[in-house]
Coordinates of C-alpha atoms and ligand atoms in Angstrom, one line a residue:
X266 CA -1.4 26.1 18.6
X267 CA -4.6 27.7 19.7
X268 CA -7.2 25.2 20.7
X269 CA -10.9 26.1 20.4
X270 CA -13.3 23.5 21.6
X271 CA -17.0 24.1 20.5
X272 CA -19.5 25.2 23.2
X273 CA -21.0 22.3 25.0
X274 CA -18.1 19.9 24.7
X275 CA -17.8 18.0 28.0
X276 CA -15.7 15.0 26.9
X277 CA -12.3 13.9 28.0
X278 CA -9.3 16.3 27.9
X279 CA -7.7 15.8 24.5
X280 CA -4.1 16.6 25.5
X281 CA -4.1 13.7 28.0
X282 CA -5.2 11.3 25.2
X283 CA -2.5 12.6 22.9
X284 CA 0.2 12.1 25.6
X285 CA -0.4 8.3 25.4
X286 CA 1.1 8.0 21.9
X287 CA 4.5 6.4 21.9
X288 CA 6.8 8.0 19.4
X289 CA 10.5 8.8 19.0
X290 CA 9.8 11.7 16.7
X291 CA 8.5 15.2 17.2
X292 CA 6.1 15.6 14.3
X293 CA 2.5 16.3 15.1
X294 CA -0.9 16.0 13.4
X295 CA -3.3 18.9 13.8
X296 CA -6.9 17.8 14.5
X297 CA -9.9 20.0 13.7
X298 CA -13.6 19.6 14.5
X299 CA -16.0 19.6 11.6
X300 CA -18.5 21.2 14.0
X301 CA -16.8 24.6 13.7
X302 CA -13.7 24.0 11.6
X303 CA -11.5 25.1 14.6
X304 CA -8.4 23.3 15.8
X305 CA -9.1 21.1 18.8
X306 CA -5.7 19.6 19.5
X307 CA -2.7 17.9 18.1
X308 CA -1.4 14.4 18.4
X309 CA 2.1 13.0 17.7
X310 CA 2.3 11.8 14.1
X311 CA 4.1 8.4 14.2
X312 CA 6.9 7.6 11.8
X313 CA 7.7 4.3 10.0
X314 CA 10.3 3.7 12.8
X315 CA 7.6 4.0 15.4
X316 CA 5.6 1.4 13.5
X317 CA 8.5 -1.1 13.7
X318 CA 9.0 -0.4 17.4
X319 CA 5.3 -0.8 18.0
X320 CA 5.3 -4.1 16.2
X321 CA 8.2 -5.4 18.3
X322 CA 6.3 -4.4 21.5
X323 CA 3.2 -6.1 20.1
X324 CA 5.1 -9.3 19.4
X325 CA 6.4 -9.5 22.9
X326 CA 3.1 -8.7 24.5
X327 CA 1.4 -11.3 22.3
X328 CA 3.3 -14.2 23.8
X329 CA 1.9 -13.5 27.3
X330 CA -1.5 -12.6 26.0
X331 CA -1.9 -15.7 23.9
X332 CA -0.8 -17.9 26.8
X333 CA -3.6 -16.6 29.0
X334 CA -6.7 -18.9 29.3
X335 CA -9.4 -17.6 26.9
X336 CA -11.6 -17.0 30.0
X337 CA -9.2 -14.3 31.2
X338 CA -9.3 -12.6 27.8
X339 CA -13.1 -12.8 27.9
X340 CA -13.1 -11.3 31.4
X341 CA -11.2 -8.3 30.2
X342 CA -13.5 -7.7 27.3
X343 CA -16.6 -8.0 29.6
X344 CA -15.0 -5.4 31.8
X345 CA -14.4 -3.2 28.7
X346 CA -18.1 -3.4 27.9
X347 CA -18.9 -2.1 31.3
X348 CA -16.4 0.8 30.9
X349 CA -17.8 1.7 27.5
X350 CA -21.3 1.8 29.0
X351 CA -20.0 4.0 31.9
X352 CA -18.2 6.3 29.5
X353 CA -21.2 6.9 27.2
X354 CA -21.3 10.7 27.6
X355 CA -17.6 11.1 27.1
X356 CA -17.7 8.9 24.0
X357 CA -20.7 10.6 22.5
X358 CA -19.0 14.0 22.9
X359 CA -15.7 12.8 21.5
X360 CA -17.2 11.0 18.5
X361 CA -19.3 14.1 17.6
X362 CA -16.4 16.4 18.1
X363 CA -14.1 14.6 15.7
X364 CA -16.6 13.4 13.1
X365 CA -19.2 16.2 13.3
X366 CA -22.1 13.6 13.3
X367 CA -25.4 13.9 15.1
X368 CA -25.6 12.6 18.7
X369 CA -28.0 9.8 17.8
X370 CA -25.6 8.7 15.0
X371 CA -22.8 8.6 17.5
X372 CA -24.9 6.6 19.9
X373 CA -25.2 3.9 17.2
X374 CA -21.5 3.5 17.4
X375 CA -21.5 2.9 21.2
X376 CA -24.3 0.4 20.9
X377 CA -22.4 -1.4 18.2
X378 CA -19.2 -1.7 20.3
X379 CA -21.2 -3.0 23.3
X380 CA -23.1 -5.5 21.1
X381 CA -20.1 -6.7 19.2
X382 CA -17.8 -7.0 22.2
X383 CA -20.5 -8.9 24.1
X384 CA -21.2 -11.2 21.1
X385 CA -17.6 -12.3 20.7
X386 CA -16.9 -12.5 24.5
X387 CA -19.8 -15.0 24.7
X388 CA -18.6 -17.1 21.7
X389 CA -14.8 -16.9 21.9
X390 CA -14.4 -20.1 24.0
X391 CA -16.5 -22.1 21.6
X392 CA -14.8 -20.7 18.5
X393 CA -11.4 -21.5 20.0
X394 CA -12.2 -25.0 21.2
X395 CA -10.5 -27.9 19.4
X396 CA -12.8 -29.1 16.7
X397 CA -13.0 -32.8 15.8
X398 CA -13.5 -33.5 12.1
X399 CA -13.9 -36.9 10.4
X400 CA -10.7 -38.7 9.7
X401 CA -10.1 -40.7 6.6
X402 CA -10.6 -44.1 8.4
X403 CA -13.1 -43.8 11.2
X404 CA -11.7 -44.8 14.7
X405 CA -8.3 -45.4 13.1
X406 CA -7.7 -41.8 12.0
X407 CA -8.4 -39.0 14.4
X408 CA -8.4 -35.5 12.9
X409 CA -8.8 -32.3 14.8
X410 CA -8.4 -28.6 14.1
X411 CA -7.1 -25.9 16.5
X412 CA -7.1 -22.2 15.8
X413 CA -4.0 -20.2 16.7
X414 CA -3.8 -16.4 16.6
X415 CA -1.8 -15.0 13.7
X416 CA 0.3 -12.8 16.1
X417 CA 0.1 -9.1 15.5
X418 CA -2.8 -7.7 13.5
X419 CA -2.6 -4.3 11.8
X420 CA -5.8 -2.2 11.5
X421 CA -6.1 0.8 9.2
X422 CA -9.4 2.6 9.9
X423 CA -11.5 5.5 8.5
X424 CA -13.0 8.5 10.1
X425 CA -16.7 8.0 9.4
X426 CA -17.3 5.6 12.3
X427 CA -14.3 6.6 14.4
X428 CA -15.3 4.5 17.5
X429 CA -16.9 1.4 15.9
X430 CA -14.3 0.9 13.2
X431 CA -11.3 1.6 15.5
X432 CA -12.3 -1.1 18.0
X433 CA -15.1 -3.5 17.0
X434 CA -12.9 -5.5 14.6
X435 CA -10.0 -5.4 17.2
X436 CA -12.1 -7.2 19.8
X437 CA -12.4 -10.6 18.1
X438 CA -8.7 -10.4 17.2
X439 CA -7.7 -9.8 20.8
X440 CA -10.1 -12.5 22.1
X441 CA -8.4 -14.9 19.6
X442 CA -5.0 -14.2 21.2
X443 CA -3.6 -11.6 18.8
X444 CA -2.3 -8.2 19.7
X445 CA -3.2 -5.2 17.6
X446 CA -1.8 -2.0 16.1
X447 CA -4.4 0.5 14.9
X448 CA -3.6 3.3 12.5
X449 CA -6.7 5.5 12.9
X450 CA -7.8 8.1 10.3
X451 CA -5.9 11.4 10.5
X452 CA -9.2 13.2 11.4
X453 CA -10.2 11.1 14.4
X454 CA -7.2 9.9 16.5
X455 CA -8.5 11.0 19.9
X456 CA -11.5 8.7 19.7
X457 CA -9.2 5.7 19.1
X458 CA -6.9 6.7 21.8
X459 CA -9.7 7.1 24.3
X460 CA -11.2 3.7 23.6
X461 CA -7.7 2.1 23.8
X462 CA -7.4 3.6 27.3
X463 CA -10.7 1.9 28.2
X464 CA -9.3 -1.4 27.1
X465 CA -6.2 -0.9 29.2
X466 CA -8.3 0.0 32.2
X467 CA -10.3 -3.2 31.6
X468 CA -7.1 -5.3 32.0
X469 CA -5.7 -5.6 28.5
X470 CA -2.0 -5.1 29.0
X471 CA -0.1 -2.3 27.3
X472 CA 1.4 -3.5 24.1
X473 CA -1.7 -5.6 23.3
X474 CA -3.4 -2.6 21.6
X475 CA -1.4 0.4 20.4
X476 CA -2.8 3.4 18.5
X477 CA -0.4 4.9 16.0
X478 CA -1.8 8.2 14.6
X479 CA -0.2 9.4 11.4
X480 CA -0.3 9.8 7.7
X481 CA -1.8 6.7 6.0
X482 CA 0.3 7.0 2.9
X483 CA 3.5 7.1 5.0
X484 CA 2.6 4.4 7.5
X485 CA 0.7 1.9 5.3
X486 CA 3.7 0.2 3.9
X487 CA 5.7 -0.2 7.1
X488 CA 2.6 -1.4 8.9
X489 CA 1.7 -4.1 6.5
X490 CA 5.3 -5.2 6.4
X491 CA 5.5 -5.5 10.2
X492 CA 2.3 -7.4 11.0
X493 CA 1.0 -10.9 10.5
X494 CA -2.4 -10.0 9.2
X495 CA -4.1 -6.8 8.1
X496 CA -7.7 -5.5 8.4
X497 CA -8.3 -2.4 6.3
X498 CA -11.5 -0.4 6.2
X499 CA -11.7 2.6 3.9
X500 CA -12.0 3.6 0.3
X501 CA -11.7 1.1 -2.6
X502 CA -8.7 3.0 -4.1
X503 CA -6.6 2.7 -1.0
X504 CA -7.9 -0.8 -0.4
X505 CA -6.3 -1.9 -3.7
X506 CA -3.0 -0.4 -2.5
X507 CA -3.2 -2.2 0.8
X508 CA -4.1 -5.5 -1.0
X509 CA -1.0 -5.1 -3.2
X510 CA 1.2 -4.5 -0.1
X511 CA -0.4 -7.5 1.6
X512 CA 0.2 -9.6 -1.5
X513 CA 3.8 -8.7 -1.5
X514 CA 4.3 -9.6 2.1
X515 CA 2.0 -12.6 1.9
X516 CA -0.1 -11.6 4.9
X517 CA -3.8 -12.2 4.9
X518 CA -5.9 -9.1 4.4
X519 CA -9.5 -8.2 5.0
X520 CA -10.7 -5.3 2.9
X521 CA -13.9 -3.5 3.9
X522 CA -14.4 -0.9 1.2
X523 CA -16.9 1.5 -0.4
X524 CA -20.4 1.1 -1.6
X525 CA -23.3 2.7 -3.5
X526 CA -26.2 1.2 -1.8
X527 CA -29.5 0.5 -3.7
X528 CA -32.9 0.4 -2.0
X529 CA -35.9 -1.1 -3.8
X530 CA -39.5 -0.1 -3.1
X531 CA -41.8 -2.8 -4.4
X532 CA -45.3 -2.2 -5.5
X533 CA -46.7 -3.6 -2.3
X534 CA -44.3 -1.7 0.1
X535 CA -45.9 0.0 3.1
X536 CA -44.9 3.6 2.2
X537 CA -44.9 5.2 5.6
X538 CA -42.4 2.8 7.1
X539 CA -40.4 2.7 3.8
X540 CA -39.9 6.4 3.9
X541 CA -38.8 6.3 7.5
X542 CA -36.2 3.6 6.6
X543 CA -35.0 5.3 3.5
X544 CA -34.4 8.6 5.4
X545 CA -32.3 6.7 7.9
X546 CA -30.4 4.8 5.2
X547 CA -29.7 8.0 3.2
X548 CA -29.0 10.5 6.0
X549 CA -27.5 8.6 9.0
X550 CA -24.1 10.1 9.7
X551 CA -24.9 12.6 7.0
X552 CA -24.7 9.8 4.5
X553 CA -21.1 9.1 5.4
X554 CA -21.8 5.4 5.9
X555 CA -20.4 2.6 3.8
X556 CA -23.8 0.8 3.8
X557 CA -25.8 4.0 3.2
X558 CA -28.7 4.2 0.8
X559 CA -27.5 6.2 -2.2
X560 CA -29.9 5.0 -5.0
X561 CA -33.7 4.3 -4.5
X562 CA -35.7 2.4 -7.2
X563 CA -39.5 2.7 -6.7
X564 CA -42.2 0.8 -8.5
X565 CA -43.7 3.3 -11.0
X566 CA -47.2 3.0 -9.5
X567 CA -45.9 4.2 -6.1
X568 CA -43.3 6.7 -7.4
X569 CA -45.1 10.0 -7.0
X570 CA -46.5 9.1 -3.6
X571 CA -43.1 7.9 -2.3
X572 CA -41.3 11.0 -3.6
X573 CA -43.8 13.4 -2.1
X574 CA -43.5 11.8 1.4
X575 CA -39.7 11.4 1.2
X576 CA -39.2 15.0 0.2
X577 CA -41.6 16.3 2.9
X578 CA -39.9 14.3 5.6
X579 CA -36.4 15.2 4.3
X580 CA -37.3 18.9 4.5
X581 CA -38.4 18.3 8.1
X582 CA -35.0 16.9 9.2
X583 CA -33.0 19.2 11.5
X584 CA -29.5 19.9 10.3
X585 CA -27.2 21.1 13.1
X586 CA -23.9 20.7 14.7
X587 CA -24.5 20.5 18.5
X588 CA -24.0 18.1 21.3
X589 CA -27.8 18.0 21.9
X590 CA -30.0 15.0 20.9
X591 CA -32.4 17.0 18.8
X592 CA -30.6 17.4 15.4
X593 CA -31.3 14.6 13.0
X594 CA -28.4 15.2 10.6
X595 CA -24.9 16.5 11.4
X596 CA -22.0 17.8 9.4
X597 CA -19.8 16.3 6.7
X598 CA -16.3 15.6 8.0
X599 CA -14.1 17.9 5.9
X600 CA -13.8 20.4 3.0
X601 CA -12.7 17.5 0.8
X602 CA -15.9 15.6 1.6
X603 CA -18.0 18.7 1.1
X604 CA -16.5 19.5 -2.3
X605 CA -17.1 15.9 -3.5
X606 CA -20.7 16.0 -2.5
X607 CA -21.2 19.4 -4.1
X608 CA -19.6 18.4 -7.3
X609 CA -21.7 15.2 -7.5
X610 CA -24.9 17.1 -7.0
X611 CA -24.1 20.2 -9.1
X612 CA -22.9 18.0 -12.0
X613 CA -26.0 15.9 -12.0
X614 CA -28.2 19.0 -11.9
X615 CA -26.3 20.6 -14.8
X616 CA -26.8 17.4 -16.7
X617 CA -30.6 17.5 -16.2
X618 CA -31.3 16.0 -12.8
X619 CA -34.2 17.5 -10.8
X620 CA -33.4 18.7 -7.3
X621 CA -36.4 17.7 -5.2
X622 CA -35.0 19.1 -2.0
X623 CA -31.7 20.2 -0.5
X624 CA -28.6 20.7 -2.6
X625 CA -27.2 23.5 -0.6
X626 CA -24.1 24.0 1.4
X627 CA -25.0 25.5 4.8
X628 CA -22.1 27.4 6.2
X629 CA -24.5 29.1 8.6
X630 CA -24.8 25.7 10.3
X631 CA -21.2 24.5 10.1
X632 CA -18.3 24.9 7.7
X633 CA -19.1 21.5 6.0
X634 CA -22.8 21.2 6.6
X635 CA -24.9 20.2 3.6
X636 CA -28.6 19.8 3.4
X637 CA -30.3 16.4 3.1
X638 CA -30.8 16.2 -0.7
X639 CA -33.1 14.2 -2.9
X640 CA -32.4 14.1 -6.7
X641 CA -34.7 12.7 -9.4
X642 CA -34.3 12.2 -13.2
X643 CA -30.6 11.5 -12.7
X644 CA -28.7 10.7 -15.9
X645 CA -27.5 7.1 -15.7
X646 CA -23.8 7.7 -16.2
X647 CA -23.5 10.6 -13.8
X648 CA -21.1 10.4 -10.8
X649 CA -23.9 10.6 -8.3
X650 CA -25.5 7.5 -9.8
X651 CA -22.3 5.4 -10.4
X652 CA -19.8 6.4 -7.7
X653 CA -20.0 6.5 -3.9
X654 CA -21.0 10.1 -3.0
X655 CA -20.7 9.5 0.8
X656 CA -22.9 12.4 1.7
X657 CA -26.5 13.3 2.5
X658 CA -27.6 12.7 -1.1
X659 CA -30.0 10.1 -2.4
X660 CA -31.4 9.6 -5.9
X661 CA -34.9 8.3 -6.8
X662 CA -35.8 6.5 -10.0
X663 CA -39.1 4.9 -11.1
X664 CA -38.9 1.3 -12.3
X665 CA -41.5 -0.8 -14.2
X666 CA -41.2 -4.0 -12.1
X667 CA -38.9 -6.1 -9.9
X668 CA -36.9 -7.2 -13.0
X669 CA -35.9 -3.6 -13.8
X670 CA -35.3 -2.8 -10.1
X671 CA -32.9 -5.8 -9.8
X672 CA -31.1 -5.0 -13.0
X673 CA -30.6 -1.4 -12.0
X674 CA -29.6 -2.1 -8.4
X675 CA -27.0 -4.6 -9.7
X676 CA -25.6 -2.3 -12.3
X677 CA -22.8 -1.1 -10.1
X678 CA -19.2 -1.9 -9.5
X679 CA -19.9 -2.1 -5.8
X680 CA -21.6 -4.8 -4.0
X681 CA -21.7 -4.0 -0.3
X682 CA -25.3 -3.6 1.0
X683 CA -28.8 -3.3 -0.3
X684 CA -32.3 -2.9 1.0
X685 CA -35.7 -4.2 -0.2
X686 CA -39.1 -3.0 0.9
X687 CA -42.2 -5.2 0.5
X688 CA -45.5 -5.9 2.2
X689 CA -44.7 -9.6 1.7
X690 CA -41.6 -10.6 3.6
X691 CA -41.2 -13.8 1.5
X692 CA -41.3 -11.9 -1.7
X693 CA -38.9 -9.3 -0.2
X694 CA -36.5 -12.1 0.8
X695 CA -36.6 -13.6 -2.6
X696 CA -35.8 -10.3 -4.2
X697 CA -33.0 -9.7 -1.7
X698 CA -31.4 -13.0 -2.8
X699 CA -31.2 -11.6 -6.3
X700 CA -29.1 -8.5 -5.3
X701 CA -25.4 -8.9 -5.8
X702 CA -24.4 -7.5 -2.4
X703 CA -22.7 -9.0 0.6
X704 CA -25.8 -8.1 2.7
X705 CA -29.4 -7.0 2.2
X706 CA -32.0 -5.8 4.6
X707 CA -35.7 -6.5 4.0
X708 CA -38.0 -3.8 5.4
X709 CA -35.1 -1.9 7.1
X710 CA -32.3 0.2 5.6
X711 CA -29.2 -1.1 7.3
X712 CA -29.2 -1.2 11.1
X713 CA -31.0 -4.5 11.6
X714 CA -28.3 -6.1 9.5
X715 CA -25.4 -4.4 11.2
X716 CA -26.8 -5.1 14.6
X717 CA -27.3 -8.8 13.8
X718 CA -23.8 -9.5 14.9
X719 CA -24.0 -13.2 14.1
X720 CA -24.5 -12.4 10.4
X721 CA -21.3 -11.9 8.4
X722 CA -21.1 -8.4 6.8
X723 CA -18.8 -7.3 4.0
X724 CA -18.6 -6.5 0.3
X725 CA -18.5 -8.2 -3.1
X726 CA -16.8 -6.9 -6.2
X727 CA -15.2 -3.4 -5.5
X728 CA -16.6 -3.3 -2.1
X729 CA -14.0 -5.6 -0.6
X730 CA -12.8 -9.1 0.4
X731 CA -13.7 -10.8 3.6
X732 CA -16.3 -10.4 6.3
X733 CA -16.7 -8.9 9.8
X734 CA -19.2 -10.2 12.3
X735 CA -20.4 -13.8 12.6
X736 CA -18.1 -16.7 12.9
X737 CA -16.2 -15.5 9.8
X738 CA -15.4 -12.3 11.6
X739 CA -13.6 -14.2 14.4
X740 CA -12.0 -17.0 12.4
X741 CA -10.3 -14.6 10.1
X742 CA -8.0 -13.7 13.0
X743 CA -7.0 -17.3 13.5
X744 CA -4.7 -19.6 11.6
X745 CA -6.0 -23.2 11.7
X746 CA -3.8 -26.1 12.4
X747 CA -4.9 -29.6 11.6
X748 CA -3.5 -32.5 13.6
X749 CA -4.3 -36.0 12.3
X750 CA -3.4 -39.0 14.5
X751 CA -3.2 -42.3 12.6
X752 CA -3.5 -45.4 14.8
X753 CA -1.9 -48.7 13.7
X754 CA -0.6 -49.0 10.2
X755 CA 0.2 -45.7 8.3
X756 CA -1.7 -45.2 5.0
X757 CA 1.0 -46.8 2.9
X758 CA 1.4 -50.2 1.2
X759 CA 2.5 -52.8 3.8
X760 CA 5.8 -54.6 3.0
X761 CA 5.2 -57.0 0.2
X762 CA 1.9 -55.5 -1.0
X763 CA 2.3 -54.3 -4.6
X764 CA 1.5 -50.6 -5.2
X765 CA -1.1 -51.5 -7.8
X766 CA -3.1 -53.5 -5.2
X767 CA -2.7 -50.8 -2.6
X768 CA -4.0 -48.1 -5.1
X769 CA -7.0 -50.3 -6.0
X770 CA -7.8 -50.9 -2.3
X771 CA -7.7 -47.2 -1.5
X772 CA -9.9 -46.4 -4.4
X773 CA -12.4 -49.1 -3.4
X774 CA -12.3 -47.9 0.2
X775 CA -13.1 -44.3 -0.8
X776 CA -16.1 -45.5 -2.8
X777 CA -17.4 -47.7 -0.1
X778 CA -16.8 -45.1 2.7
X779 CA -18.8 -42.5 0.7
X780 CA -21.6 -45.0 -0.1
X781 CA -22.1 -46.0 3.6
X782 CA -21.8 -42.3 4.7
X783 CA -18.4 -42.6 6.5
X784 CA -17.1 -39.5 4.7
Ligands
NAD1079 P1 -9.4 6.3 3.0 O1 -9.2 5.0 2.2 O2 -9.0 7.5 2.4 O3 -8.6 6.1 4.4 C1 -8.8 5.0 5.2 C2 -7.6 4.8 6.1 O4 -6.5 4.5 5.2 C3 -7.1 6.0 6.8 O5 -6.6 5.7 8.1 C4 -6.0 6.6 6.0 O6 -5.0 7.3 6.7 C5 -5.4 5.3 5.4 N1 -4.6 5.4 4.2 C6 -4.6 6.4 3.3 N2 -3.7 6.1 2.3 C7 -3.1 5.0 2.6 C8 -2.2 4.2 2.0 N3 -1.6 4.5 0.8 N4 -1.8 3.0 2.5 C9 -2.4 2.6 3.7 N5 -3.3 3.3 4.4 C10 -3.7 4.5 3.8 O7 -11.0 6.3 3.4 P2 -11.7 7.3 4.2 O8 -12.0 8.5 3.4 O9 -11.1 7.6 5.5 O10 -13.1 6.6 4.6 C11 -14.2 6.6 3.7 C12 -14.2 5.3 2.9 O11 -14.3 4.2 3.8 C13 -15.5 5.2 2.1 O12 -15.2 4.7 0.8 C14 -16.3 4.2 2.8 O13 -17.3 3.5 2.1 C15 -15.3 3.3 3.4 N6 -15.8 2.5 4.5 C16 -16.1 1.1 4.3 C17 -16.6 0.4 5.3 C18 -17.0 -1.1 5.2 O14 -17.2 -1.7 6.2 N7 -17.0 -1.6 4.0 C19 -16.9 1.0 6.6 C20 -16.6 2.4 6.7 C21 -16.1 3.1 5.7

C-alpha cells in the first residue's frame, strides 16, 4: 500500500504504532486522512478470536493490577499526565491527521485528557476508601461499603474525539483496579495506539490496556461477551445494539450517544459574547461533537441582530486542513459524514429553509471540507431540525418568549446537552433547569461544562444511559460490596419470644429510630 502523509505532518511513525497490535490473523484495516483523502497506513484488523485472547490477557493482568495499592496506580496515572504534556506536538499532529479537525480543536482533547486524568488521580484514594454507613441498630450494627473493580472493562469508541474518548473514560476504570480493552473507531486507531503506549511508558503493565482495532459490527458481540462491564460512546443506533448485547450477557453498560443540542438566546443576552459562544458550539471539530449546538432559539426582539452578527462572524471563520494553528474549522471525517451533512442542508433548503451562509462542499480545501453553515426558516419536521447532523451546520429560529424557547428546545428525542444565554445568571440557571438534558451551560456553549470534571456528564432519552465525569464517572467502574457486622444477638426472635411480639418490637423500633433521627 502506498502511504502518502500530508505536508507538515511531524507526528510519530504510524507503522511503529500498528506493530503493537496483537493479533493471530493477517487482516488489515486501511486508514486514510480526511485532510487529503490519502492512505496514511494500515493496522492489523483484530478478529473475534483476538478479542477472546485479549480478554484472557486482561483478566490475568487485572489480578496483579488490582492487588497494587491505589497509590501505585495513582503514581502511574500522574506519570502518564506528564507524558501526555510532553507529547503534545505528536498528539496534536496525530489527532489532526486521523480526524481532520483544526489544531485548536485537537488541543481541547489534550487538555481534557490531562484534566480528567489529574482529577481522578487526585480523588481515587478517597473514592475507593471503605465507607461507613448507618447500621440498623447504632453501635450494635456496623455497616460499611467497599468498592471492587468489575474486572475487565470493554470500551467501544468513536472517531470524533479520537484521543479523549479512547482514554479519558479508561483512566477512572484503571484507577479503580480494572483492566481495559479498547475497540477504537476504524478511522482513528493510531491515536488510540499512541496513547496506550504512553500509559505503558508511565508504568501501566502490558495487558492492563489493550487496543483492538477492527470492524465494530464484527467485534462488538465477542467483546461484550468477554468483558465484565461495557462503556460505549457512539451513535444512538449502535448504542441500542450494544445495550441489547449487554442485556443478554447481564453486564453493566454505559451508553454515551448522540445529541441535537439546543441553544437559547434570551431577550437580555449579551449578543457579542453569545455569538462567540454559539460559533464555538456549532463549529468546534466542524460540528462533529456530541454536545454541539445544532439548534439556536433567539428571542424575537434580538433575532435580526443576532443573525446578522452570527452570519458575519461565521463568514470570517477560516476553513482549512493544515497542521497550523490559524484555521478555525477543519474537515469532516469521511465521505459518509459529508454526504449526511449535504443531504440535511440540501433537503432543508429544498423544503423552504433560507441559507444565511455556507452550504457548500469545499473540495478545494479538502475532500470532505464543508463550509460553516447557518440556516433559517427551517421546516419543523426536517432532518436538520430533528436529527443529529454532526457537521458545521446550525439552525436559527425566532421565539416569542422563554416558554416557547423551552418547548422547542425540549421537542427532541435527544437529551444530551443544552446552552442558555442571559444577562441574568439566576434567570439563566432557572431556564437551564427546565431543559430536558443531562447537562446545560449558562453563558457558554459546552466547554465550561465538559471541563468541570467534577460534574457528571451524559444523556437523557435517546442520548444514552449513565454518566462520565464526577463521582458517578468513577463509581460506575466499581461493584459495591456491603459488609454488615452485627454484634451480640442477631436480628431474630430470641428463643421463647413469640414471632408476633418480635414483629411488633421491630416495627416499634423502626418508628422510634426514625423519630429520634437514628436512621
Ligand atoms: P458509531 O456508533 O457508528 O461507532 C462508534 C463505535 O461503535 C465505533 O468504534 C464502531 O466501530 C463501533 N460499532 C459499530 N457497529 C457496532 C456494532 N454493531 N456493535 C458494536 N460496536 C459497533 O458512531 P460514530 O459515527 O463513530 O460516532 C459518532 C456518534 O457518536 C455521534 O452520534 C455522536 O453524537 C456520538 N458521540 C457521543 C458522545 C457522548 O458522549 N454522548 C461523544 C462522542 C460521540
